Coordinates of C-alpha atoms in Angstrom, one line a residue:
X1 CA 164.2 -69.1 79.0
X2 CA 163.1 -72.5 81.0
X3 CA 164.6 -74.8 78.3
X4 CA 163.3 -77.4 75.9
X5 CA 162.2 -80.0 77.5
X6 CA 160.2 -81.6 78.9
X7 CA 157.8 -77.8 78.5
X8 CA 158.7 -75.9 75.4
X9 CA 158.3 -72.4 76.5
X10 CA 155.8 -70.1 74.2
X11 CA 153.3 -67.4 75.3
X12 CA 150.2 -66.6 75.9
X13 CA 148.7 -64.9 72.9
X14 CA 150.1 -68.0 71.1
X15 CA 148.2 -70.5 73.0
X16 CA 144.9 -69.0 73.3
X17 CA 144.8 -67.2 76.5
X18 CA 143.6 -63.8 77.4
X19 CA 146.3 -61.4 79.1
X20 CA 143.9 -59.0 80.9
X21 CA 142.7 -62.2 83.7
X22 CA 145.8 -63.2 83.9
X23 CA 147.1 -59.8 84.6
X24 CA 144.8 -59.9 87.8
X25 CA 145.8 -62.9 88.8
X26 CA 149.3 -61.3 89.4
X27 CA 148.1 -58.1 90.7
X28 CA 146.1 -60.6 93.2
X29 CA 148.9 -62.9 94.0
X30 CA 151.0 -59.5 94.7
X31 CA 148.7 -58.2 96.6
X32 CA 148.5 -61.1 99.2
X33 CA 152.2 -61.0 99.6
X34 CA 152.0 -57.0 100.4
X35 CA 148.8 -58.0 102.5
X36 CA 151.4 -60.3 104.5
X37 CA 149.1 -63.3 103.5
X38 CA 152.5 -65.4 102.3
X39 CA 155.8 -65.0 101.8
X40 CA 156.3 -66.6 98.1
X41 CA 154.4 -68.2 95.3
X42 CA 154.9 -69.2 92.0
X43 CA 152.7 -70.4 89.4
X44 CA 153.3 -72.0 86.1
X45 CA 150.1 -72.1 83.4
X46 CA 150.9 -74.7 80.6
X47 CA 148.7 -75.4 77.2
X48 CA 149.2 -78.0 74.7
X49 CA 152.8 -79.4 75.8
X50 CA 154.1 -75.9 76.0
X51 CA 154.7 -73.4 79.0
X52 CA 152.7 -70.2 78.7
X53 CA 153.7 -68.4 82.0
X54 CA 156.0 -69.2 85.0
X55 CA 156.8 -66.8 87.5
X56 CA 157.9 -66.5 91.2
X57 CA 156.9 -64.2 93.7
X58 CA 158.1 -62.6 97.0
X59 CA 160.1 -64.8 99.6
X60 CA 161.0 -68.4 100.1
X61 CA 162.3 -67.9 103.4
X62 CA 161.8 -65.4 105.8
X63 CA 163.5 -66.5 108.9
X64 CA 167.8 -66.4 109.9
X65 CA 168.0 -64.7 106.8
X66 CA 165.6 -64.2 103.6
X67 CA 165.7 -65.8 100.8
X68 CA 164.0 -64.7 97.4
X69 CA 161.3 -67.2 95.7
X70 CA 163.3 -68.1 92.2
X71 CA 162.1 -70.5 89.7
X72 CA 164.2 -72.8 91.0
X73 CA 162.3 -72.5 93.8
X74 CA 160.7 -75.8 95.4
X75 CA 157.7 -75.3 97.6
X76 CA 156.4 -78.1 99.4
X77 CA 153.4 -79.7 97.9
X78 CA 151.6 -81.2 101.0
X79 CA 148.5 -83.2 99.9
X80 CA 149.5 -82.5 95.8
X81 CA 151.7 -85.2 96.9
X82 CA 149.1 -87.7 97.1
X83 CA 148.7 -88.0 92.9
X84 CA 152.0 -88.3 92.8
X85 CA 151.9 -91.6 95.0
X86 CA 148.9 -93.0 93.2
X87 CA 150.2 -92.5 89.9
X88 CA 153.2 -95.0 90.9
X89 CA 151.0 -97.4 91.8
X90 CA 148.9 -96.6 88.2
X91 CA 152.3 -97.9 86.5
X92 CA 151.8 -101.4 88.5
X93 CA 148.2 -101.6 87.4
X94 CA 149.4 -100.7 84.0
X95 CA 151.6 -103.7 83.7
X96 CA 149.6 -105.6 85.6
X97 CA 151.3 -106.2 89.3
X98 CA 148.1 -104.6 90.6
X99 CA 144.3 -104.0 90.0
X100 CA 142.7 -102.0 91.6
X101 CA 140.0 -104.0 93.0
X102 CA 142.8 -106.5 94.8
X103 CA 142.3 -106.6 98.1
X104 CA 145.0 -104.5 100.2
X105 CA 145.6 -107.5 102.4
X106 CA 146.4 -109.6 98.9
X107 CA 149.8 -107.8 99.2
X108 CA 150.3 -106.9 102.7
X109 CA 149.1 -110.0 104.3
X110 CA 149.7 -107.9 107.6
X111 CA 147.3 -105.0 107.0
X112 CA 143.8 -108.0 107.5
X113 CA 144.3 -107.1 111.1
X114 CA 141.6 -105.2 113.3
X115 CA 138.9 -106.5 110.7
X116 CA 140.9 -104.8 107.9
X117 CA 141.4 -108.3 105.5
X118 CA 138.8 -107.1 102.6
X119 CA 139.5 -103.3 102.1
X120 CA 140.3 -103.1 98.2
X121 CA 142.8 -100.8 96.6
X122 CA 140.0 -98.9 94.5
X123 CA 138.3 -98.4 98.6
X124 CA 140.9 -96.8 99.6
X125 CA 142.5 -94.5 96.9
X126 CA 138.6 -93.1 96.9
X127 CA 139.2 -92.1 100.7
X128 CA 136.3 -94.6 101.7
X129 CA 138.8 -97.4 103.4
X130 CA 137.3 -96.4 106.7
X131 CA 140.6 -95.3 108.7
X132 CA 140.7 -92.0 108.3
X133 CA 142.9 -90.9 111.0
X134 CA 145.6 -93.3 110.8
X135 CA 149.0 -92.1 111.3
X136 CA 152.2 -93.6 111.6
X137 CA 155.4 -91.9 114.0
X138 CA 158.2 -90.1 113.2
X139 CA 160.7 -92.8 113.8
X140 CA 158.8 -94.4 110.1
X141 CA 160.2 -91.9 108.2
X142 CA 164.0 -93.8 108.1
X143 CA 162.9 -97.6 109.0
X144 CA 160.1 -98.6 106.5
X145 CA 160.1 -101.7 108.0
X146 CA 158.1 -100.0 110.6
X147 CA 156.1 -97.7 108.6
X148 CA 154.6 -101.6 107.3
X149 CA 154.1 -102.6 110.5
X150 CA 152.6 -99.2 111.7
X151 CA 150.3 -98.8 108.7
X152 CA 149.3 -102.5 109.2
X153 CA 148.4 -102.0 112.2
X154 CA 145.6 -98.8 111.8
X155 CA 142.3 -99.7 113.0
X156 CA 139.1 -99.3 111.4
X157 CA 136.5 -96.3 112.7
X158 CA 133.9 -96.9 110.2
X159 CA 133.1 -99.8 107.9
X160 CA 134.9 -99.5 104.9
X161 CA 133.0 -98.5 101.6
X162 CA 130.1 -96.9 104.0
X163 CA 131.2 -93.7 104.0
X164 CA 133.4 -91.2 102.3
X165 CA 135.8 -89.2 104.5
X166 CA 139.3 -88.0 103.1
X167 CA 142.4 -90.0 104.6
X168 CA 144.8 -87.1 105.0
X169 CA 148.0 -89.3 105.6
X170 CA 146.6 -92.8 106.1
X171 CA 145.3 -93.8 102.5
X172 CA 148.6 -93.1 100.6
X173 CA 150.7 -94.8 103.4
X174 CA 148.8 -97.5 102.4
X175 CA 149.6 -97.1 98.9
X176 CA 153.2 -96.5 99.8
X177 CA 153.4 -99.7 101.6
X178 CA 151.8 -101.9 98.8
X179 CA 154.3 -100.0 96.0
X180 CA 157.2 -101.8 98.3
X181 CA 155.5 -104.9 98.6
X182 CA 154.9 -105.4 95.1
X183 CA 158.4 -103.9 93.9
X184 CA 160.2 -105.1 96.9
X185 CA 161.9 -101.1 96.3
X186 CA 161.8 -97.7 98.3
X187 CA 158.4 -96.1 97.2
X188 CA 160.2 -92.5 97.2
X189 CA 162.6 -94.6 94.2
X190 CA 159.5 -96.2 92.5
X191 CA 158.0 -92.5 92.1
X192 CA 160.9 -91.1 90.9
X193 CA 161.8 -93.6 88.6
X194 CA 158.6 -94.9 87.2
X195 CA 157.1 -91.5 87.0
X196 CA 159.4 -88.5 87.5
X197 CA 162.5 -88.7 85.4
X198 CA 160.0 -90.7 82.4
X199 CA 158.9 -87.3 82.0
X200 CA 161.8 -85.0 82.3
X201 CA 161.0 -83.9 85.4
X202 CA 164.0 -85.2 87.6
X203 CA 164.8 -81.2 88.3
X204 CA 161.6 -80.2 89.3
X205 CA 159.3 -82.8 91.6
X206 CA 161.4 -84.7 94.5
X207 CA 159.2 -87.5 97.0
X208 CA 162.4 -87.2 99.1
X209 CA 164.5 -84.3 98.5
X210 CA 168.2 -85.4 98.2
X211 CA 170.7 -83.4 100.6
X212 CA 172.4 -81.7 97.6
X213 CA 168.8 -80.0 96.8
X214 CA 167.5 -79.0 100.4
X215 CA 168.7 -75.3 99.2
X216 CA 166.6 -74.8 96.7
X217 CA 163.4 -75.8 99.1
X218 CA 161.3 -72.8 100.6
X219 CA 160.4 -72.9 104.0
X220 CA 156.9 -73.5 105.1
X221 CA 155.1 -70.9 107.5
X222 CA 151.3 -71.6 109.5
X223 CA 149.8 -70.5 112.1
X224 CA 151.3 -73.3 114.2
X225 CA 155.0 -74.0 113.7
X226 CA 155.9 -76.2 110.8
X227 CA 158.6 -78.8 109.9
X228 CA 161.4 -77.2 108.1
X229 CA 164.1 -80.0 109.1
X230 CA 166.6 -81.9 106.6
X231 CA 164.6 -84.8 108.1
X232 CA 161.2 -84.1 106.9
X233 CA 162.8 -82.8 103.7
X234 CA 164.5 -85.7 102.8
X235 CA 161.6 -88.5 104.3
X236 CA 159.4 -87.8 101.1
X237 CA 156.0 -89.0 103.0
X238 CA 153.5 -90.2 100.9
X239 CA 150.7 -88.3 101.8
X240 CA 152.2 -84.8 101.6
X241 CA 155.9 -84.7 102.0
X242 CA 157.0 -83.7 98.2
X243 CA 158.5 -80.2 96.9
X244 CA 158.1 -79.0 93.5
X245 CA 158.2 -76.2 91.2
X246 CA 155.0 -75.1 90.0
X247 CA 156.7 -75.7 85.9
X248 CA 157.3 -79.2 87.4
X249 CA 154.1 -79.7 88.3
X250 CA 152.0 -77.9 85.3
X251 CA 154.0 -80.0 83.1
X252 CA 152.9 -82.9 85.0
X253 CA 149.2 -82.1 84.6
X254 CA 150.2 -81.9 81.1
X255 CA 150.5 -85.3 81.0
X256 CA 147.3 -86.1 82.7
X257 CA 145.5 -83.6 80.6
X258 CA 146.8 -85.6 77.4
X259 CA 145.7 -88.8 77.9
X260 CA 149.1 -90.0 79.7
X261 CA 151.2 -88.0 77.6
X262 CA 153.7 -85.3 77.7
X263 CA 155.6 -84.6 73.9
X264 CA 156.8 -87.8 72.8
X265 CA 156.8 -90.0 76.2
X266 CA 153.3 -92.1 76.5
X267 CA 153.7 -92.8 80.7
X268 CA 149.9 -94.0 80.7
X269 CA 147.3 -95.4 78.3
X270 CA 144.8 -92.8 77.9
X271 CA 141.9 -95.3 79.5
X272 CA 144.1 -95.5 82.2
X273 CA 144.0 -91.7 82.9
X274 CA 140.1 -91.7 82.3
X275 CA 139.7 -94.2 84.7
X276 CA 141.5 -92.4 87.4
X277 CA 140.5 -88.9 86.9
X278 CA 136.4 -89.8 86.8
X279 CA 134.3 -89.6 89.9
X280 CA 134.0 -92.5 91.8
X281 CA 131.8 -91.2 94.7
X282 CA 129.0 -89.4 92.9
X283 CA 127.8 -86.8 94.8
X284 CA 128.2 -88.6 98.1
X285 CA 129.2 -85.5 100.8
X286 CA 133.0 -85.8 102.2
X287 CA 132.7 -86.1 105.7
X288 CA 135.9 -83.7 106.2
X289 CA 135.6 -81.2 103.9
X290 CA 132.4 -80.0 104.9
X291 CA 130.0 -82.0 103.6
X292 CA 131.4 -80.9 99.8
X293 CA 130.7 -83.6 97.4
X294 CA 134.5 -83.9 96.4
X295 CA 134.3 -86.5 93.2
X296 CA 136.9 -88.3 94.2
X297 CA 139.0 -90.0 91.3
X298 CA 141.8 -92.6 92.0
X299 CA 144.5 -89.7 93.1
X300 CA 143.0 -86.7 91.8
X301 CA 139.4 -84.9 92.1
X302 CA 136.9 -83.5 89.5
X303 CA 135.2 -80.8 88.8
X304 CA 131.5 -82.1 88.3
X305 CA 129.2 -80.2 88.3
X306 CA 128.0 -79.3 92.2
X307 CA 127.8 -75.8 93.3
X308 CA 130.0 -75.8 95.6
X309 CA 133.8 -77.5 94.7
X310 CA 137.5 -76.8 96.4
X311 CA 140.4 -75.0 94.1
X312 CA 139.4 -76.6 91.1
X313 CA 137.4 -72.7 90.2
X314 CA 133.8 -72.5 90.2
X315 CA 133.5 -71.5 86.2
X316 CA 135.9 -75.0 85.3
X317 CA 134.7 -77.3 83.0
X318 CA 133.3 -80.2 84.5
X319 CA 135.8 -82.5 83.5
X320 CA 138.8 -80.4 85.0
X321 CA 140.4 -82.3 87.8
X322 CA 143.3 -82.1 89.9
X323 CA 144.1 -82.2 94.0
X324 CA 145.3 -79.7 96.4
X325 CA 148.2 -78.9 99.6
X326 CA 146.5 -77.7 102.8
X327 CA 145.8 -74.2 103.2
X328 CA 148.4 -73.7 100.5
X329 CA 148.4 -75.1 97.1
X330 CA 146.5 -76.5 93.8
X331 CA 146.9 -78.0 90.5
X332 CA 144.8 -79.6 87.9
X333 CA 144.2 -80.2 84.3
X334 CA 141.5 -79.2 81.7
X335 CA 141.5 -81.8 79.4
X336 CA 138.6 -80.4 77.0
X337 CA 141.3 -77.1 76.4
X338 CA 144.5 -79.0 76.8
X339 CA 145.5 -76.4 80.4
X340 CA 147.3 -77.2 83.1
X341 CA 148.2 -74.5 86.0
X342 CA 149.5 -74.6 89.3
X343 CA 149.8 -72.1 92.0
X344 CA 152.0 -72.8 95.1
X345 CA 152.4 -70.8 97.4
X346 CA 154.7 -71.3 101.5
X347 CA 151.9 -70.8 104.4
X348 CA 149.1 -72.8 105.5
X349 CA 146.5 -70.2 105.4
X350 CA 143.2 -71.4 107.7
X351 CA 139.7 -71.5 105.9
X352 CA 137.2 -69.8 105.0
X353 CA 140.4 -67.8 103.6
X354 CA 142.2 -70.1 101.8
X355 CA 139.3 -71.6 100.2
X356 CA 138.0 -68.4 98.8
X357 CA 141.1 -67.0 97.4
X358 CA 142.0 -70.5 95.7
X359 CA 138.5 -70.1 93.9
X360 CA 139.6 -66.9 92.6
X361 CA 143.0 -67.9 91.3
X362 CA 141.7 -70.3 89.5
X363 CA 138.6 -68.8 88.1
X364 CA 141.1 -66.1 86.5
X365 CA 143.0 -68.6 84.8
X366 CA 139.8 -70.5 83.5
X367 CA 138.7 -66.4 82.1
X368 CA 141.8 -66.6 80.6
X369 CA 141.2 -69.7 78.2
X370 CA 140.1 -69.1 74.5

């Protein structure tokens, strides 16, 4: 059982899904782990405010000593992160602290520097801001005084609104820094209270993991070593620092899918939520993710309908949407069939790999829909 709230758990047959695709989506996912491809994953598939499926797979941790993936498992979330970020700053717009279309320097007076003084909000949550390799140091991570100063300080490559280019780190460090400014609060707190424990979810999705949590957290494997630390656990970085279970992230698609709502708590107006999950770049090519038009939304990414997309599945509706962790990770949100489904998984796997097998996973679960 995975208790009440805030995902009543059902099954499958009950909410409309076909068990043969799903059935090879976990032959799949158990085959990567025996193919050494990762050591864990879980995935959580969600319908109507209710949890279909939620399962756990293989190894969290592999290194001085295993560890068995558990559904109280986190895995780290990387870019998912992201939405999570915007969506606090959705809350200000919602009560009007922020638009949008406010200039960035409106409320970091700092950040008009190096020709930067007309960049809007809406610029960069769309990843056209034009600093797409901005980066701030380590030492940020405890003094956010500096992270301010360090994000005010990125310099433009390209003029802003000219091009579209996804801002790995730099474009929700921005919207970290202008969630303090406004609040005059922590932006890890601001998430957590504003959108995290609203929805029940307090157990399941940390931006920061506390000390007495680091236990539950898989470790993270690449190619290149990766940051396993206490540090990196606990810094909750904007742009792809959080952990989550997969339930804790389904259930937050939930919300999305439904108009800003998950069972009886209305976190967003449901214009809001069609606002931010509608493409805002057209078909315009993303300069870092091979020339893919990628939709962008305000957070998340959509379908559309191009022939070529990343992890949202080839067969989804048009108006799914949703965002993804490097070489890792997905989630997103059918709102025409109320689904929501994540799959996390604990190594960065390179392309064209990781792209491929996402498309997969996801087209299984989309088969799966009645």
């Amino acid at each position: 059982m995975f208790g009440k709230d805030p995902l009543p758990e059902s099954n499958l047959a009950a909410l409309g899904f076909a068990a043969r695709p799903l059935d090879h989506l976990d032959a799949l996912i158990r085959s990567h782990i025996a193919e050494g491809r990762y050591a864990g994953a879980q995935i959580a598939l969600a319908r109507h405010g209710k949890l279909a499926l939620f399962r756990s797979y293989g190894e969290a941790r592999t290194e001085g000593g295993t560890m068995s993936a558990t559904l109280e498992t986190l895995f780290l979330l990387f870019s998912q992160t992201k939405v999570l970020t915007s969506a606090a700053v959705w809350t200000l717009v919602e009560e009007g602290r922020l638009s949008f279309m406010d200039r960035v320097a409106d409320h970091l007076p700092a950040f008009a520097a190096r020709g930067k003084g007309e960049i809007t909000l809406q610029q960069v949550m769309t990843h056209q801001g034009g600093f797409p390799n901005g980066d701030v140091t380590q030492a940020t991570w405890t003094d956010h005084a500096r992270m301010r100063a360090e994000v005010c300080d990125f310099s433009l490559e390209w003029t802003p609104g000219s091009k579209l280019q996804y801002h790995g780190r730099a474009a929700h460090l921005v919207q970290a820094m202008v969630i303090e400014a406004v609040t005059g609060q922590d932006y890890r707190d601001v998430i957590r209270q504003r959108v995290i424990e609203p929805l029940g979810l307090g157990n399941d999705i940390f931006v920061g993991v506390p000390e007495a949590q680091q236990a539950r957290c898989a470790d993270t494997y690449a190619p290149e070593p990766r940051d396993n630390s206490a540090a990196f656990r606990a810094a909750g970085l904007p742009s792809g620092g959080g952990y989550a279970t997969a339930r804790g992230m389904a259930a937050f698609y939930q919300m999305l899918g439904h108009g800003g709502r998950l069972g009886g708590v209305r976190l967003f107006s449901p214009r809001l939520i069609a606002y931010v999950s509608r493409n805002h770049t057209g078909e315009a090519p993303d300069l870092q993710m091979g020339g893919i038009p990628m939709h962008r939304g305000l957070g998340p990414h959509v379908r559309g309908e191009s022939d070529r997309i990343r992890g949202l599945g080839t067969i989804a509706a048009p108006e799914t949407f949703g965002h993804g962790g490097v070489g890792s990770s997905y989630s997103w949100a059918d709102p025409g069939s109320g689904v929501s489904f994540c799959y996390l998984t604990n190594f960065v796997s390179p392309d064209p790999w990781h792209s491929v097998r996402l498309d997969r996973v996801a087209n299984l679960v989309h088969a799966a829909i009645d």
